[in-house]
Structures are given as structure tokens and as C-alpha cells.
Amino acid sequence: MIKITFPDGAIREYQPGTTSLDIAKSISEGLAKKVLAASVNGEVWDATRPIYDDSSLKLLTWNEKEGKSTFWHSSAHLMAEAVESLFPGVKFWVGPPVEHGFYYDMDLGDRKITEEDLKVLEKKMNELAKTNSTYIRKEISKADAIDFFSKKGDEYKLDLLLGLEDGKITFYTQGGFTDLCRGPHIPQTGLIKAIKLTSIAGAYWKGDEKNKQLTRIYGITFPAQKELDEYLQMLEEAKKRDHRKLGKELGIYTMDDDVGQGLIMWMPNGTVVIEELEKLAKETENAAGYKRVVTPHIAKESMYLTSGHLPYYADSMYPPMELDGEKYYLKSMNCPHHHKIFAAEPKSYRDLPYRIAEYGTVYRYEQSGELFGLMRVRCLHMNDAHIYCTRDQFASEFRAVNEMYQKYFKIFGIEKYVMRLSLHSPDKLGKKYVNAPELWKETEEMVRQVLIESDIPYVEVQDEAAFYGPKIDVQIFSVIGREFTLATNQVDFSQGRSFKLEYTTADNQTETPLIIHRAPLGTHERFIGFLLEHYAGRFPTWLAPLQVKVLPISDKFADYAQNVLESLKKADIRAEIDNRPEKIGRKIRDTEMAKVPYMIIVGEKEVNETKVSVRRQGRGDAGSTSIEAFIKEINEEIKTRSGG
RNA sequence: GCCGUUGUAGCUCAGUGGUAGAGCACUUCCUUGGUAAGGAAGAGGUCGUGAGUUCAAUUCUCAUCAACGGCUCCA
């Protein structure tokens, strides 16, 4: 007998060779029907795989992350089976589960797959699922595996096999489909009850754009139709808060073919948001000892040769314009200009840390396929600043920047983000990264220590650093699940030397300062895109383009309403009046839809009592009060930047 | 940049080888109404752009631009 230890610590004995599924059945039939896989000694196994030794066991169902991914992985195989039956001769690459569903990459030769085909494939998958075939695991020798795929003529699987060790190769078969796969898989196809193939895309083989592009089909499946319906419903909801949709509805920004791709024009409402953000940044930076600067949008080639940007980033800069025999580039970063400001006057250690900030406009020639609403654009306004400091000052300066992030995030109620410590990749020194191995090591450790000391949770990622040093990126996700860097805090040990920046030390030596590049609010474009989705378009009052709408019940009360409006404007509150000859219900509806935080309703009652009735967007009637009291209250809310 | 999809009124979308339609929004008039849509009338588009096929193109073909879904990229 073997001993099986359950998550709650209970130990039970079973015959050797029993499966997780058998064990589940011994507990309850209901549970057995839900088991998708099992974690055996911490390793995810097929629920149908026999266990021969004493083990710890956790049964995995749809409620567990690993259960879902196993389910989707098996769904990818089911899809491949359907594809193979419809498109004989198709060659497969890989088909993993992803965060929401799965995909499979394949080479269809000259054939093209269409949206119509997806429907046919879904139908076929449903048929195959109903046959309730079991997923059968088989260990196979490398030679036999190579033989199998040679006969099939699948060079992609053969390529995969090259990297695998003999003796550790497994095949999985369900129905008429056999695939090279390490598994695990769910017990039978019948568990897959709801199927939706979501999109067709191209994907480079092995993710390299020099390679052939394969066809990728994305899909998602569920153990019940209800869950698929809920998922589709959720997608609809997400679409409603897509910043591109809200940005248009709320008059935040626009783009135009005649202006160019990725070039945002901020409309009056968007400009209010920008100005409020800048006000916040200026207050915050002023309090933190930053000075403000303003620099031009272009610079000569020589500066970007000095900075080292050109060799690394020429492709993503707009091509230069030639003037008087000189090449001028649109700036794609503000740092070189700021370095020139640092260098304009001699510095001593007494001047450090020297902090200069600018909402700098930069232009980046992003690949056309990359552009995405406000999140990825070609002209951006950075909440930029550079801190020049000594090595001793570095940790406290870097920590102060991180604290500034936290302060901002608290104001905006930003909770869902990932702090990413982005490190270099040693094999790319001299190519993607400045060739200074010692400095990389040293500064990466400095940054890591600051994070650890500040007790900030973070993840470390290789090969994501800037060319001039390691950085901390704050990663956020758009409503449709795309990941973006919202804010960044970077170390630069390179440009100080390139620009020959120096300061005089206390013992009259010259030193090169360390530089911190930071942008806690990222860019206006990305930050406002993020905020639109974060608030679902309902900006807190301090950011709202229009803060109060005055709604007279009828035009008999227009004069009184006008007086209310004047009082609000005098108090610097962004307010408008709705004088249309519409019923109050209609005016309220339109204002609710425009997501204006406050409505003031005035009619006979208010005129008689010299009061105003207040309604909060999304929350309904808030009672009546004097106009003075209302102004005091809303001003307090605006001043403290609360809400949201 | 690559693969795929799409492009008709301000918005959402229907439609046709014989020079276009709906709902909402908009304008005007009537209604003076108390917390999420009052009624009527009207105006608005050379069907993304350019070329080709055709007696005739918004519809078919090609090119081009842009948007969208991915891939690659992202200082």
C-alpha cells in the first residue's frame, strides 16, 4: 500500500498504481466528475496517471489555476484534432494555454483560414468533445518520436524534438490525434462543454520576425455553457470601458488621418485633465526639491551621438531633417537636453542632488502595427525629470522617487500593478546595453537593495533594462489585458560619462554624477488612457472636465439657475447650465451619461428656499443645501483630490 | 514592419452592378415638465482615397491610407 497525503494533512492508504481520479472517486463521485488534473508531490500530473509511491496529492479542478490551464491545454489539442480533420496535412508548432484560453500555432501551407472556418472548427470540436475520448499518455523513445513526425512531414515538431532528451519524451493521443506533448491533460474530451474560437492571427515561428509566419488560432473553452456566456458578457463590459471608446464619448482626444498615425490631439475636455495632472505634478515636484526647465523639441545629430541614443535607437526616432548641412532630430527623450542644462554651469557637491523636471514632448517613430489608442503613440508628453547625485546620495534619492510613486498611486487608487526590476542581459553587453559589466552589477544591486529596504514587492526580469542602466518599471494592464509600463524609475551610470558631466567634490576632485531618470506619471497619453479605464470614464471631481451641471426644472427658473452658475464659476468650479426646453428627467439622463460628477437641480422649491438640490452621478439624489455649503464641500473634495 | 479583419451620416449599424437607409445625436416648433429618454417636423453622406473593368461602380479587381485583433518591437 502507498500513503497519500492530502492538503489538509490527512493520510490515506491506497493500492500502488492507483490514479488521482480513482482517489477522487473514493471520496465522492461528484468530485471525481470535476477533477481535471492533480498536483502530485508538487508536480501537475494527469488525473489518470498511476501513482506508485507515497505522495502528497492535491486534486485540481476548474477552481484551481493549474486546473484551468490543463483544461485549456487539452482544448488546444482538441482544436488541433479538429483542424487536422478539416485541413489534412497541416503542420503544428506549439499550442499552450494562456491567461484566457489557449492558442495553437500551425502551418497551413498555401491555405488560408477565415472567420467562417472558425465556426466550422467550433462545430467539429463540439462533435469531437461529445465522443468523450480519453487523453492517453505514452512514453516514447526519441527515435520513435522522430520516426513518427518524419512520416508526418512535420518539420516543426522535429525541430522541437531536437531539444528534448531521450527517455523524457511523451505523446498524448485523444481520438485520432496524436501530439508530442509533455502534458498533463484532462481525463476526457467530454469535460469540454463550451467552445469559442476567438481570433486568427499571424505569429512568427519561435517569435522571431526573421522566421516564417505561422497561423495562430486563439480560443477559449469552459466546463459549462453558462461560464462561456459570462465570459463573453465580461468582454462586452470591458469594451465599454476601453479608453478608446470612452475617450471619444467624453471628448477627451481625437486623431486624424491628415495629422498622422499615433498623433493625439487633445480636445478641451482632455486638456482639462492634462492641466490638472500637471498641477499635481508641479506641486509634488516642487515640494520634493525639483526645479522646472523647458527645452526644445529638436536637437542636432551630434548630441544623440554623444548620448549614445543613436546607435541604439535610430530606428525608433523620426528621420532627421537637414538644415544648413546639419542633421536635426526630433527628440525621442529629454535626457540629453537636461544633461546640457546640468553642464551649463559648473557644479560642486553642494549643488547635488540636482533635480530638474519638465513635462517634455518627445516623438518616437513606433512601428505602425504597435500603435494603440492613447497607450502607444508617436508624440508623447513625459512627466520627466532627471536627478544628478553622488553615489552616497543615490539610495535615498532613488527611494524618494519610489515613495513619490506610492503617493501618486494612493491619490488615484491604483492598486493593481506590478513593480518590475528590469535587469540587463550579460550576453548583450555592447549591443543592447552599454558595455560596463561592473557598473551593471553594482547599480543593479543598489536598486535591488532600495526595493528590499523599502519593503516594496517586485519581480525581477532579465533583459528589460535601458541601455544605460537598470530600472524599475510599474506595469499595468489595459481593460483588454494588454500590459504597459505606466511609470519608470531608471538608473543611468553611462550618460554622465558620455556627456562629461562632473562636479567638484569636497576634497576638490572631479566626479561624474549618477543620474536617475524618472517618470512616475509616465506620459499624459498613457496615464490618461489608463485613468479612463481605471475610472470607467467617471473621473473624480478634481479631474473631471466638467464638475457641475446646473439643471433648471423649467425656464421659469433660468435666472436663479444662472445665479447659481455664476457663484460656482466665481469659486473656480467647472460648471455649465442646461437650458434646453427638456424635462428634468431627460436633462438628468444626459448628464448622467456624460459622467459629470455633480448635478444641481433648481425649481420652485429651491427658489423659494434659496437652496440647491444636489445629485451625485451614479448615486442619485443627495438632498438639498445652500449654494455656499455646496461650494464649500465640493471645493474641499477638489482640494484634497479625494474620490474616484 | 509582418499575418488577418474592417472602412457607408457625429455615433452604432443595415443595404445594393442602375448615383443610399434605420435608431440615437443635431436643428426648429409645440410641450413648462421634480431626479435616467415628452411630441412633431427638418437638416445631414460624391459609401476612406486613387486607378482599372463596365453603357453604368458605394457594390467587382488592383493599389494606397487608416482603424481593429495578434506577432515582432517598446529608451
XYZ file of C-alpha atoms (C1' of nucleotides) in Angstrom:
719
model
C 0.000 0.000 0.000
C 1.127 3.603 -0.601
C 0.433 6.585 1.622
C -1.313 9.581 0.058
C -1.140 12.853 1.986
C -3.944 15.343 1.313
C -3.695 19.153 1.530
C -5.438 19.135 4.930
C -2.757 16.787 6.272
C -4.950 13.673 6.219
C -3.175 10.485 5.125
C -4.911 7.576 3.445
C -3.630 4.322 2.033
C -4.188 3.093 -1.500
C -3.059 0.290 -3.791
C 0.105 1.133 -5.748
C -0.840 2.130 -9.315
C -3.996 3.867 -8.253
C -4.775 7.130 -10.047
C -5.767 10.544 -8.725
C -9.091 10.021 -10.417
C -9.610 6.725 -8.504
C -8.764 8.540 -5.306
C -11.266 11.260 -6.141
C -13.910 8.615 -6.765
C -13.148 7.091 -3.374
C -14.014 10.452 -1.838
C -17.086 11.251 -3.928
C -18.423 10.671 -7.420
C -19.285 14.373 -7.661
C -15.702 15.368 -7.018
C -14.419 12.799 -9.494
C -16.508 14.410 -12.227
C -14.829 17.743 -11.610
C -11.227 16.583 -11.391
C -9.151 17.929 -14.304
C -5.648 17.083 -13.094
C -3.723 16.531 -9.914
C -0.725 18.011 -8.224
C 1.397 15.028 -7.173
C 4.324 15.993 -4.963
C 4.010 19.490 -6.343
C 4.099 18.403 -9.974
C 0.978 18.647 -12.130
C 0.034 15.197 -13.442
C -2.738 13.665 -15.470
C -5.507 12.604 -13.122
C -5.411 9.247 -14.925
C -1.699 8.649 -14.327
C -0.956 5.817 -11.881
C 0.827 6.643 -8.637
C 3.282 4.057 -7.304
C 4.936 5.809 -4.358
C 3.974 7.599 -1.183
C 2.892 11.053 -2.360
C 1.254 14.276 -1.423
C -1.786 14.917 -3.552
C -3.915 17.896 -4.421
C -6.819 17.341 -6.791
C -7.118 20.148 -9.326
C -10.478 21.340 -10.621
C -11.691 24.362 -12.569
C -11.277 26.387 -9.384
C -7.501 25.990 -9.484
C -5.295 27.929 -11.854
C -3.487 24.728 -12.867
C -6.834 23.040 -13.432
C -7.848 25.764 -15.872
C -4.551 25.736 -17.722
C -4.674 21.953 -18.071
C -8.236 22.243 -19.361
C -7.194 24.821 -21.948
C -4.110 22.899 -22.939
C -6.301 19.879 -23.630
C -8.679 22.160 -25.526
C -5.787 23.220 -27.751
C -5.253 19.553 -28.599
C -8.944 19.161 -29.318
C -8.780 22.153 -31.642
C -5.724 20.680 -33.358
C -7.664 17.463 -33.901
C -10.493 19.453 -35.482
C -8.066 21.438 -37.636
C -6.354 18.279 -38.821
C -9.632 16.704 -39.825
C -10.623 19.790 -41.814
C -7.184 20.658 -43.195
C -5.296 17.382 -43.690
C -1.540 17.867 -43.953
C -1.469 20.783 -41.530
C 1.755 21.024 -39.533
C 1.678 22.054 -35.914
C 4.124 24.015 -33.827
C 3.015 24.623 -30.221
C -0.344 25.061 -28.538
C -0.129 26.279 -24.966
C -2.756 27.613 -22.558
C -2.672 31.368 -21.986
C -4.264 33.628 -19.398
C -7.675 33.460 -21.004
C -7.868 30.323 -23.101
C -5.313 28.848 -25.455
C -3.878 29.014 -28.941
C -2.217 26.702 -31.398
C 0.352 27.789 -34.000
C 0.264 25.920 -37.283
C 1.487 25.946 -40.849
C -1.429 25.577 -43.230
C 0.715 25.776 -46.348
C -0.991 27.816 -49.035
C -4.408 27.555 -47.463
C -5.944 30.460 -45.644
C -8.237 30.182 -42.723
C -11.227 32.501 -42.434
C -13.715 33.549 -39.780
C -16.186 31.143 -41.393
C -13.730 28.299 -40.855
C -13.692 29.090 -37.136
C -17.405 28.353 -36.944
C -16.892 25.053 -38.745
C -13.990 24.225 -36.432
C -16.067 25.030 -33.351
C -18.749 22.688 -34.580
C -16.212 19.957 -35.231
C -14.677 20.470 -31.792
C -18.091 20.127 -30.193
C -18.621 16.865 -32.059
C -15.214 15.560 -31.003
C -15.816 16.609 -27.407
C -19.055 14.633 -27.387
C -17.225 11.432 -28.353
C -15.670 11.742 -24.902
C -12.296 10.354 -25.980
C -9.731 9.870 -23.282
C -6.363 11.624 -23.385
C -3.827 8.808 -23.405
C -0.263 9.414 -22.261
C 2.528 7.337 -23.768
C 6.241 7.440 -23.098
C 8.163 7.071 -26.320
C 11.766 6.869 -27.391
C 13.290 9.785 -29.226
C 13.959 7.617 -32.265
C 10.327 6.525 -32.478
C 9.158 10.081 -31.996
C 11.409 11.312 -34.803
C 10.154 8.493 -36.966
C 6.527 9.441 -36.285
C 6.923 13.100 -37.251
C 9.228 12.338 -40.181
C 6.429 10.250 -41.637
C 4.031 13.080 -40.981
C 6.469 15.526 -42.563
C 6.121 17.927 -39.664
C 9.463 19.749 -39.533
C 8.257 21.931 -36.653
C 7.732 19.032 -34.283
C 11.022 17.537 -35.447
C 12.681 20.811 -34.516
C 11.081 20.627 -31.080
C 12.308 17.063 -30.667
C 15.912 18.140 -31.290
C 15.905 19.951 -27.987
C 14.423 17.068 -25.989
C 16.211 14.398 -24.055
C 15.608 10.744 -24.899
C 13.667 8.961 -22.203
C 11.691 12.043 -21.258
C 9.530 12.232 -24.332
C 5.798 11.675 -24.153
C 2.990 11.571 -26.690
C -0.629 12.246 -25.984
C -3.443 10.814 -28.058
C -7.117 11.651 -27.981
C -9.426 10.264 -30.638
C -7.498 10.280 -33.900
C -4.985 12.911 -32.919
C -1.530 12.306 -31.516
C 0.785 15.085 -30.427
C 4.207 15.471 -28.923
C 3.443 16.876 -25.520
C 4.754 16.860 -22.005
C 1.207 17.166 -20.690
C -0.611 16.962 -18.447
C -4.121 16.653 -19.808
C -7.654 16.332 -18.517
C -9.176 12.831 -18.418
C -11.563 13.063 -21.418
C -12.676 15.467 -24.098
C -16.259 15.291 -22.795
C -15.371 17.664 -19.980
C -15.129 20.449 -22.543
C -18.705 21.692 -22.820
C -18.478 25.228 -24.229
C -16.149 26.272 -27.022
C -15.413 29.629 -28.615
C -12.666 30.232 -31.144
C -11.896 33.892 -30.772
C -9.413 35.010 -33.414
C -6.952 34.227 -36.154
C -3.549 35.883 -36.068
C -0.128 35.581 -37.588
C 2.711 34.619 -35.284
C 6.370 34.295 -36.169
C 7.852 30.856 -35.706
C 9.796 30.884 -32.423
C 8.792 34.530 -32.023
C 11.481 35.716 -34.417
C 10.377 38.122 -37.099
C 13.008 36.723 -39.471
C 11.244 33.381 -39.386
C 8.219 32.232 -41.285
C 4.899 33.443 -40.008
C 2.587 30.705 -38.825
C -1.166 30.870 -38.411
C -2.312 31.141 -34.837
C -5.850 30.370 -33.747
C -6.970 31.633 -30.353
C -9.817 30.060 -28.459
C -11.342 29.624 -25.058
C -13.360 26.799 -23.541
C -15.325 26.178 -20.380
C -16.772 23.237 -18.478
C -20.262 24.787 -18.804
C -22.081 26.966 -21.317
C -23.034 29.390 -18.558
C -19.413 30.211 -17.903
C -18.751 30.931 -21.561
C -21.753 33.268 -21.589
C -20.423 35.031 -18.512
C -17.018 35.355 -20.106
C -18.479 36.881 -23.271
C -20.544 39.202 -21.100
C -17.398 40.282 -19.278
C -15.706 41.037 -22.596
C -18.639 43.256 -23.537
C -18.314 45.101 -20.243
C -14.579 45.537 -20.769
C -15.230 47.032 -24.180
C -17.402 49.663 -22.574
C -14.510 50.896 -20.502
C -11.970 50.765 -23.289
C -10.202 54.131 -23.221
C -10.579 54.483 -26.989
C -14.350 54.317 -26.718
C -14.574 56.488 -23.602
C -12.026 58.951 -24.977
C -14.277 59.571 -27.932
C -17.550 59.637 -25.991
C -16.211 62.067 -23.427
C -14.487 64.358 -25.914
C -11.042 63.670 -24.453
C -8.953 63.294 -27.596
C -9.101 62.785 -31.321
C -6.853 61.643 -34.152
C -6.976 62.452 -37.821
C -5.524 60.916 -40.949
C -4.294 64.307 -42.129
C -2.314 64.786 -38.941
C -0.774 61.331 -38.880
C -0.734 57.978 -37.166
C -0.281 57.935 -33.441
C -0.510 61.706 -33.110
C -3.008 62.699 -30.454
C -4.940 65.937 -30.439
C -6.255 66.732 -27.006
C -9.734 68.197 -27.084
C -10.906 70.738 -24.480
C -12.062 68.051 -22.018
C -8.805 66.130 -22.283
C -6.827 69.309 -21.855
C -8.522 69.964 -18.520
C -7.365 66.550 -17.321
C -3.836 67.258 -18.558
C -3.713 70.575 -16.777
C -4.929 69.061 -13.515
C -2.297 66.328 -13.746
C 0.419 68.875 -14.429
C -0.745 70.926 -11.476
C -0.434 67.865 -9.253
C 2.996 67.018 -10.645
C 4.275 70.559 -10.245
C 3.088 70.791 -6.639
C 4.578 67.406 -5.826
C 7.892 68.012 -7.548
C 8.201 71.489 -6.130
C 7.768 70.091 -2.630
C 10.370 67.406 -3.392
C 13.026 69.935 -4.378
C 12.825 69.767 -8.159
C 13.375 72.822 -10.373
C 11.460 73.142 -13.623
C 13.056 73.545 -17.040
C 11.834 73.839 -20.630
C 13.751 72.504 -23.626
C 13.258 72.461 -27.411
C 11.719 69.617 -29.406
C 14.720 69.073 -31.678
C 18.472 68.712 -31.413
C 21.433 68.073 -33.660
C 22.707 64.640 -34.524
C 25.896 65.274 -32.579
C 24.016 65.341 -29.287
C 22.453 61.947 -29.887
C 25.829 60.555 -30.868
C 27.203 61.868 -27.589
C 24.302 60.473 -25.600
C 24.643 57.098 -27.251
C 20.987 57.031 -28.247
C 21.535 56.986 -31.983
C 23.384 53.688 -32.220
C 20.729 52.023 -30.063
C 17.527 53.717 -31.110
C 17.914 55.316 -34.541
C 15.120 53.099 -35.882
C 12.591 54.422 -33.446
C 13.439 58.077 -33.995
C 11.820 60.140 -36.731
C 14.296 60.512 -39.578
C 16.366 63.693 -39.360
C 15.758 66.933 -41.223
C 18.734 68.569 -42.871
C 19.303 72.253 -42.212
C 22.471 74.195 -43.105
C 24.311 70.944 -43.641
C 23.376 69.717 -40.153
C 21.061 66.889 -39.246
C 18.392 67.693 -36.694
C 16.341 65.027 -34.947
C 13.012 65.335 -33.208
C 13.846 64.401 -29.647
C 12.730 60.983 -28.551
C 13.866 61.602 -24.990
C 14.512 64.642 -22.832
C 17.603 63.473 -21.001
C 20.290 64.861 -23.317
C 18.777 68.326 -23.186
C 18.630 68.089 -19.411
C 22.265 66.977 -19.260
C 23.171 70.119 -21.185
C 21.371 72.172 -18.568
C 23.341 70.391 -15.850
C 26.549 71.109 -17.727
C 25.728 74.770 -18.383
C 27.041 75.880 -15.005
C 29.887 74.351 -13.007
C 28.616 72.164 -10.189
C 30.010 71.376 -6.773
C 28.938 68.604 -4.428
C 26.957 71.327 -2.645
C 24.664 71.627 -5.688
C 23.794 67.937 -5.580
C 21.326 66.344 -5.748
C 20.377 68.493 -8.704
C 16.814 67.722 -9.761
C 15.263 69.140 -12.910
C 11.782 68.385 -14.194
C 9.885 69.038 -17.381
C 6.662 67.874 -19.000
C 8.725 67.214 -22.105
C 7.245 66.484 -25.519
C 9.017 63.654 -27.295
C 8.471 61.911 -30.609
C 9.027 58.223 -31.199
C 8.614 56.529 -34.521
C 6.830 53.452 -33.179
C 6.139 50.708 -35.718
C 2.742 51.253 -37.281
C 1.363 47.940 -36.022
C 2.204 48.904 -32.451
C 0.054 51.989 -32.177
C -2.793 51.560 -29.736
C -5.181 54.359 -28.772
C -3.577 56.556 -26.157
C -1.409 53.758 -24.808
C 1.091 53.605 -27.634
C 1.520 56.796 -29.628
C 4.167 58.672 -31.585
C 4.071 62.009 -29.812
C 4.072 61.866 -26.056
C 4.326 64.203 -23.111
C 6.514 62.790 -20.374
C 6.298 63.530 -16.703
C 10.075 63.614 -16.923
C 12.811 64.581 -14.502
C 16.485 63.852 -14.002
C 18.274 63.710 -10.715
C 22.043 64.139 -10.688
C 23.517 62.861 -7.467
C 26.562 61.404 -5.791
C 26.924 57.716 -5.176
C 26.210 58.298 -1.485
C 23.024 60.140 -2.248
C 21.776 57.541 -4.699
C 19.869 55.249 -2.365
C 17.920 57.992 -0.637
C 17.140 59.736 -3.928
C 16.014 56.533 -5.569
C 13.911 55.666 -2.557
C 12.337 59.139 -2.570
C 11.305 58.594 -6.174
C 9.692 55.289 -5.268
C 7.867 56.974 -2.440
C 6.606 59.585 -4.876
C 5.117 56.767 -6.982
C 3.330 55.359 -3.977
C 1.960 58.757 -3.084
C 0.580 59.249 -6.579
C -0.871 55.760 -6.730
C -2.695 56.380 -3.489
C -4.277 59.541 -4.895
C -5.501 57.652 -7.948
C -6.432 54.496 -6.079
C -4.087 52.445 -8.246
C -3.748 49.050 -6.610
C -3.362 46.567 -9.416
C 0.153 46.928 -10.735
C 3.432 45.050 -10.783
C 6.782 46.588 -9.857
C 9.356 45.151 -12.215
C 13.067 45.347 -11.565
C 14.414 45.345 -15.105
C 17.916 43.988 -15.410
C 20.328 43.711 -18.317
C 21.313 40.564 -20.101
C 25.076 39.928 -19.910
C 25.244 38.339 -23.370
C 24.003 41.589 -24.932
C 26.662 43.860 -23.429
C 27.997 46.159 -26.107
C 24.918 45.532 -28.247
C 21.693 46.347 -26.465
C 23.494 47.503 -23.327
C 26.438 49.749 -22.550
C 29.498 47.550 -22.090
C 30.315 48.075 -18.432
C 29.757 44.788 -16.599
C 30.973 46.028 -13.207
C 28.716 49.077 -13.220
C 25.745 46.950 -14.213
C 26.366 44.602 -11.334
C 26.877 47.391 -8.854
C 23.868 49.509 -9.819
C 21.526 46.549 -10.131
C 22.419 45.596 -6.582
C 21.877 49.202 -5.434
C 18.379 49.229 -6.908
C 17.530 45.812 -5.510
C 18.608 46.932 -2.034
C 16.398 50.026 -2.193
C 13.423 47.848 -3.103
C 14.143 45.367 -0.337
C 14.711 48.097 2.277
C 11.514 49.892 1.244
C 9.632 46.605 1.503
C 8.136 47.022 -1.952
C 7.016 43.774 -3.623
C 8.641 43.376 -7.035
C 9.597 40.883 -9.705
C 12.994 40.682 -11.397
C 13.122 40.446 -15.162
C 16.189 39.896 -17.308
C 16.854 41.798 -20.499
C 14.418 44.638 -19.883
C 16.856 47.334 -18.717
C 17.512 50.638 -20.501
C 20.743 50.694 -22.490
C 22.300 52.954 -19.846
C 21.275 51.135 -16.686
C 18.781 49.071 -14.705
C 15.330 50.365 -13.900
C 12.110 49.804 -12.055
C 9.037 49.736 -14.244
C 5.500 49.865 -12.987
C 3.449 47.542 -15.151
C -0.289 47.953 -15.553
C -2.881 46.203 -17.685
C -5.424 47.731 -20.040
C -9.027 46.503 -19.821
C -8.424 44.222 -22.761
C -5.467 42.726 -20.948
C -2.509 44.343 -22.671
C 0.435 45.108 -20.434
C 2.064 48.531 -20.380
C 4.772 50.308 -18.459
C 2.979 53.129 -16.703
C 5.816 54.648 -14.743
C 9.555 54.173 -14.736
C 12.475 54.891 -12.445
C 15.847 54.361 -14.053
C 19.497 54.390 -13.122
C 21.979 55.826 -15.561
C 25.682 55.343 -14.984
C 26.524 55.883 -18.626
C 25.332 59.208 -19.953
C 27.071 61.173 -17.191
C 30.353 59.934 -18.588
C 29.295 60.347 -22.230
C 28.384 63.971 -21.616
C 31.459 64.502 -19.406
C 29.213 65.728 -16.621
C 31.087 66.471 -13.455
C 31.033 68.126 -10.088
C 33.712 69.157 -7.654
C 33.924 67.022 -4.537
C 34.632 68.261 -1.006
C 38.300 67.380 -1.435
C 38.469 69.298 -4.702
C 38.414 66.331 -7.050
C 36.098 65.977 -10.043
C 33.486 63.217 -10.076
C 30.822 62.107 -12.546
C 27.336 62.135 -11.049
C 24.961 59.210 -11.178
C 21.739 60.057 -12.935
C 18.211 58.941 -12.127
C 15.631 59.179 -14.914
C 12.125 59.043 -13.543
C 8.569 59.409 -14.795
C 6.104 58.439 -12.055
C 3.128 59.644 -14.059
C 4.539 58.192 -17.271
C 3.185 60.185 -20.154
C -0.027 62.161 -20.423
C -1.134 59.858 -23.204
C -0.669 56.561 -21.417
C -1.624 57.870 -18.000
C -4.909 59.382 -19.151
C -5.626 56.277 -21.235
C -5.079 54.267 -18.089
C -7.190 56.602 -15.934
C -10.097 56.475 -18.385
C -10.231 52.704 -17.991
C -9.399 52.753 -14.289
C -12.302 55.121 -13.532
C -14.502 53.756 -16.358
C -14.746 57.373 -17.535
C -16.042 58.614 -14.171
C -13.204 60.923 -13.197
C -13.054 62.073 -9.586
C -14.276 65.627 -9.237
C -10.824 67.232 -9.218
C -10.022 65.678 -12.613
C -13.463 65.868 -14.195
C -13.538 68.148 -17.235
C -16.969 69.365 -16.153
C -17.588 69.244 -12.410
C -21.131 70.511 -12.018
C -24.090 70.801 -14.335
C -26.898 73.105 -13.310
C -30.305 71.788 -14.355
C -33.275 74.123 -14.088
C -36.633 72.329 -13.874
C -38.059 74.741 -16.422
C -37.049 78.052 -17.944
C -39.073 79.863 -15.275
C -36.094 79.228 -13.042
C -33.428 80.166 -15.569
C -32.438 83.350 -13.745
C -31.976 81.588 -10.438
C -30.025 78.815 -12.177
C -27.869 81.410 -13.879
C -27.049 82.954 -10.493
C -26.094 79.531 -9.163
C -23.825 79.046 -12.159
C -22.150 82.414 -11.590
C -21.478 81.531 -7.939
C -19.911 78.233 -8.958
C -17.717 79.871 -11.569
C -16.626 82.520 -9.100
C -15.488 79.673 -6.857
C -13.375 78.234 -9.752
C -15.638 75.263 -10.212
C -16.023 73.983 -13.763
C -19.757 74.314 -14.302
C -22.288 74.573 -17.103
C -26.019 75.040 -17.350
C -28.576 73.005 -19.311
C -31.148 75.467 -20.597
C -32.742 73.187 -23.155
C -36.539 73.082 -23.095
C -36.440 69.451 -21.950
C -37.969 67.711 -18.983
C -35.792 67.319 -15.912
C -35.675 63.532 -16.342
C -34.125 63.979 -19.732
C -31.573 66.523 -18.506
C -30.580 64.198 -15.671
C -30.199 61.256 -18.009
C -27.993 63.175 -20.423
C -25.821 64.496 -17.604
C -25.518 61.049 -16.043
C -24.387 59.667 -19.386
C -21.833 62.461 -19.745
C -20.426 61.291 -16.371
C -20.493 64.742 -14.765
C -19.864 64.182 -11.031
C -22.441 66.674 -9.675
C -25.833 67.908 -10.818
C -27.584 70.843 -9.236
C -31.320 70.844 -9.755
C -33.267 74.040 -9.205
C -37.014 74.625 -9.410
C -39.752 76.328 -7.500
C -38.854 74.711 -4.188
C -35.192 75.761 -4.372
C -36.041 79.309 -5.450
C -38.434 79.695 -2.507
C -35.929 78.321 -0.017
C -32.805 79.839 -1.687
C -31.268 76.384 -1.830
C -29.990 73.928 -4.406
C -30.809 70.241 -4.801
C -27.699 68.115 -5.321
C -27.484 64.889 -7.274
C -24.313 62.804 -7.498
C -23.516 60.978 -10.682
C -24.254 57.293 -10.314
C -25.571 57.722 -6.765
C -28.781 59.689 -7.196
C -30.446 62.409 -5.125
C -28.198 63.818 -2.377
C -30.657 66.210 -0.769
C -30.743 69.993 -0.747
C -28.422 72.530 0.783
C -27.386 76.164 0.408
C -25.208 77.064 -2.536
C -22.483 78.270 -0.140
C -22.429 74.965 1.710
C -22.298 73.061 -1.574
C -19.381 75.133 -2.826
C -17.507 74.657 0.420
C -17.993 70.922 0.289
C -17.072 70.417 -3.364
C -14.064 72.690 -3.023
C -12.799 70.604 -0.147
C -13.225 67.482 -2.268
C -11.315 69.089 -5.128
C -8.575 70.489 -2.924
C -7.874 67.128 -1.294
C -8.173 65.331 -4.637
C -10.399 62.757 -2.993
C -12.878 60.417 -4.580
C -12.562 58.109 -7.500
C 7.354 46.212 -40.180
C 4.577 41.092 -40.692
C -0.246 37.975 -40.789
C -5.541 38.560 -40.705
C -10.165 41.533 -40.490
C -12.652 46.083 -41.349
C -13.650 51.200 -43.565
C -21.492 53.681 -45.609
C -24.449 60.340 -41.624
C -21.460 62.985 -35.344
C -22.259 57.636 -33.013
C -23.971 52.337 -33.630
C -25.043 49.720 -37.837
C -28.298 47.817 -42.332
C -28.059 47.664 -47.763
C -27.469 47.450 -53.390
C -23.793 46.473 -60.557
C -28.509 51.414 -62.211
C -25.574 57.580 -58.197
C -28.237 55.181 -50.435
C -31.290 53.669 -45.415
C -32.537 52.906 -39.703
C -32.015 54.171 -34.487
C -29.623 57.647 -31.363
C -27.337 62.572 -31.575
C -28.250 67.501 -34.130
C -31.761 71.955 -35.770
C -36.722 74.202 -35.457
C -41.574 74.246 -33.430
C -45.105 72.537 -29.661
C -44.934 70.966 -24.529
C -43.066 74.471 -18.672
C -42.407 69.276 -17.062
C -39.370 67.471 -9.911
C -34.409 63.061 -10.027
C -32.034 58.202 -16.082
C -35.283 59.097 -22.779
C -42.458 64.174 -23.885
C -44.274 65.020 -29.164
C -43.826 66.682 -34.325
C -41.180 68.359 -38.406
C -36.375 69.130 -40.634
C -31.347 69.019 -41.945
C -27.151 65.891 -42.677
C -23.339 61.122 -46.621
C -19.948 62.342 -54.188
C -20.492 54.953 -49.326
C -11.743 56.005 -46.622
C -8.572 57.634 -51.109
C -6.721 56.643 -56.227
C -6.851 53.758 -60.546
C -8.991 49.702 -63.523
C -13.195 46.524 -65.544
C -18.228 48.016 -67.265
C -23.084 51.523 -71.066
C -23.161 52.170 -65.646
C -19.218 51.065 -59.507
C -20.696 52.645 -52.990
C -21.170 47.349 -54.702
C -16.323 43.703 -58.860
C -10.462 43.998 -59.370
C -5.838 46.242 -58.012
C -3.144 49.795 -55.324
C -2.958 53.039 -51.221
C -4.244 55.188 -46.384
C -6.276 54.314 -41.656
C -8.518 51.548 -37.691
C -9.059 46.854 -35.243
C -7.123 41.523 -33.474
C -2.469 39.268 -32.962
C 3.089 38.673 -33.888
C 7.660 41.304 -33.543
C 9.168 45.812 -31.094
C 8.701 49.205 -26.883
C 14.684 54.470 -24.119
